[in-house]
Backbone as numpy.savetxt, mean C-alpha at the origin, in Angstrom:
# Nx Ny Nz CAx CAy CAz Cx Cy Cz
-6.82 -11.07 3.63 -7.01 -9.83 2.94 -8.18 -10.40 1.84
-9.03 -9.80 1.66 -9.96 -10.52 0.73 -10.83 -9.25 0.17
-10.73 -8.01 0.07 -11.66 -7.01 -0.22 -10.65 -6.73 -1.71
-11.43 -5.99 -2.68 -11.01 -5.70 -4.08 -9.46 -4.95 -4.01
-9.91 -3.74 -2.79 -8.73 -2.55 -2.52 -7.66 -3.60 -1.93
-7.82 -4.36 -0.93 -6.74 -5.14 -0.34 -6.04 -5.89 -1.73
-6.90 -6.58 -2.28 -5.93 -7.15 -3.44 -5.10 -6.34 -4.56
-5.91 -5.37 -4.67 -5.44 -4.49 -5.42 -3.82 -3.98 -4.95
-3.94 -3.52 -3.56 -2.85 -2.96 -2.83 -1.87 -4.10 -2.87
-2.09 -5.12 -2.66 -1.29 -6.37 -2.53 -0.64 -6.47 -3.96
-1.06 -6.27 -4.92 -0.62 -6.73 -6.40 0.22 -5.05 -6.66
-0.04 -4.38 -6.15 0.91 -2.70 -6.56 2.39 -2.97 -5.45
1.79 -3.48 -4.37 3.13 -3.47 -3.74 3.68 -4.63 -4.04
3.41 -5.64 -4.61 4.13 -6.94 -5.18 5.38 -6.28 -6.31
4.56 -5.49 -7.27 5.10 -4.96 -8.17 6.12 -3.96 -7.92
5.78 -3.17 -6.61 6.80 -2.08 -6.48 8.11 -2.83 -5.61
7.98 -3.97 -4.82 8.90 -4.41 -4.05 9.58 -5.30 -4.96
9.16 -5.88 -6.20 9.51 -7.17 -6.89 9.50 -8.23 -6.15
8.14 -8.54 -5.47 8.10 -9.83 -4.86 6.60 -10.68 -5.22
6.26 -11.82 -4.86 5.44 -12.67 -5.33 4.28 -12.08 -4.43
3.07 -11.58 -5.22 1.94 -10.99 -4.28 1.81 -12.14 -3.28
1.91 -13.57 -3.19 1.39 -14.30 -2.42 2.32 -14.44 -0.87
3.49 -13.66 -1.20 4.06 -13.31 0.13 3.57 -12.24 0.83
2.64 -11.39 0.31 2.30 -10.27 1.47 0.87 -10.61 2.16
1.13 -9.94 3.07 -0.31 -9.87 4.00 -0.68 -8.86 4.63
-1.50 -8.69 5.27 -1.62 -7.27 5.99 -0.61 -7.20 6.98
0.13 -8.08 7.44 1.18 -7.52 8.05 2.61 -7.14 7.71
2.31 -7.54 6.52 3.77 -7.36 5.79 4.17 -5.55 5.85
5.28 -5.40 6.17 5.70 -3.99 6.51 7.33 -3.98 6.12
7.89 -2.48 6.30 9.31 -2.59 6.07 10.21 -3.14 6.98
9.64 -4.00 7.79 10.46 -4.58 8.67 10.48 -6.34 8.24
9.75 -6.32 7.45 9.41 -7.76 6.76 9.39 -8.12 5.56
9.25 -6.97 4.72 9.61 -7.06 3.20 11.14 -6.47 2.79
11.92 -7.37 2.41 13.13 -6.94 1.72 13.01 -6.03 0.62
13.81 -4.71 0.60 13.74 -3.73 -0.19 12.60 -2.75 -0.06
11.66 -2.68 1.28 10.81 -1.81 1.32 11.52 -0.79 2.32
12.06 0.23 1.46 12.92 1.15 2.27 12.16 2.76 2.07
12.66 3.79 2.43 12.19 5.06 2.23 11.66 5.29 0.82
12.69 4.93 -0.17 12.33 5.30 -1.39 11.08 4.26 -2.28
11.58 3.19 -1.88 10.33 2.01 -1.90 8.80 2.66 -1.77
9.02 3.21 -0.50 7.67 4.03 0.13 7.17 5.01 -0.72
7.86 5.65 -1.20 7.79 6.84 -1.83 6.97 6.26 -3.35
7.69 5.49 -3.76 7.03 4.73 -5.29 5.66 4.12 -4.81
5.69 3.55 -3.90 4.31 2.53 -3.48 3.49 3.89 -3.25
3.74 5.01 -2.62 2.57 5.87 -2.75 2.09 6.23 -4.31
3.23 6.47 -4.97 2.91 7.01 -6.07 1.99 6.23 -6.88
2.35 4.89 -6.89 1.85 4.03 -7.60 0.17 3.97 -7.20
0.44 3.97 -5.91 -1.33 4.08 -5.22 -1.96 4.98 -5.64
-1.46 6.29 -5.58 -1.94 7.61 -6.03 -2.58 7.37 -7.47
-1.73 6.90 -8.29 -2.09 6.54 -9.96 -3.07 5.88 -9.99
-2.83 4.64 -9.36 -3.73 3.25 -9.58 -5.37 3.76 -9.10
-5.29 4.44 -8.03 -7.05 4.98 -7.12 -7.09 5.99 -7.85
-6.43 7.23 -8.77 -6.76 8.29 -9.22 -6.96 9.10 -7.84
-5.97 9.30 -6.93 -6.21 10.15 -5.83 -5.13 10.93 -5.43
-5.36 11.68 -4.38 -3.93 12.38 -3.89 -3.81 11.90 -2.20
-2.79 11.58 -1.79 -2.81 11.21 -0.30 -2.08 12.25 0.28
-2.41 12.57 1.44 -2.28 13.80 2.50 -0.83 13.10 3.07
0.02 13.91 3.58 1.39 13.67 4.41 0.54 12.50 5.76
-0.36 13.10 6.02 -0.74 12.17 7.49 -1.36 10.87 7.10
-2.14 10.60 5.77 -2.09 9.52 5.51 -0.94 8.64 5.23
-0.01 9.08 4.62 1.30 8.29 4.08 2.03 7.97 5.31
1.82 8.69 6.39 2.52 8.59 7.64 2.06 6.98 8.38
0.58 6.95 8.00 0.11 5.68 8.40 0.01 4.38 7.82
0.85 4.42 6.71 1.00 3.45 5.65 2.29 2.69 6.14
2.09 2.10 7.22 3.11 1.01 7.38 3.19 -0.28 7.54
2.12 -0.62 6.90 2.03 -2.28 6.66 1.01 -2.08 5.41
1.04 -3.43 4.53 -0.24 -3.61 3.83 -1.67 -3.35 4.20
-1.80 -3.98 5.24 -3.13 -3.87 5.95 -3.38 -1.84 6.13
-2.67 -1.63 6.57 -2.85 0.05 6.77 -3.24 0.90 5.70
-1.99 0.40 4.55 -2.36 0.97 3.25 -3.71 0.64 2.75
-4.08 -0.36 2.82 -5.68 -0.72 2.70 -6.78 0.08 3.16
-6.08 0.25 4.51 -7.07 0.66 5.66 -7.41 2.28 5.10
-6.34 3.21 4.93 -6.14 4.35 4.53 -7.10 4.59 3.17
-6.87 3.58 2.40 -7.73 3.54 0.99 -9.05 3.65 1.35
-9.66 2.77 1.95 -11.13 2.54 2.45 -11.70 3.52 3.20
-10.82 4.33 3.91 -11.10 5.35 4.53 -11.41 6.65 3.24
-10.57 6.89 2.58 -10.87 7.89 1.55 -11.88 7.61 0.48
-12.03 6.53 0.49 -13.43 6.25 -0.42 -14.70 6.39 0.03
-14.39 6.30 1.38 -15.86 6.73 2.34 -15.93 7.75 2.54
-15.14 8.79 2.45 -15.23 10.12 2.56 -15.61 10.98 1.48
-14.77 10.10 0.11 -15.24 10.86 -0.98 -13.97 11.44 -1.50
């Protein structure tokens, strides 16, 4: 991960999941991150919405199954405006 969006996503996720940001990669997901359950997924979504000042649609949230996918959704929203 190298873009500003990806870095911010990793930092937000690390805060929500209470892990070191260095432990998170694009492939990090509920299967690989302890504590990434449905409640923490909601907390992640809320933190991202607040940080990026946007509202995510249910379809967007469904796609957010890994750190890389979260960044992808945010990049798409940024290009759509």
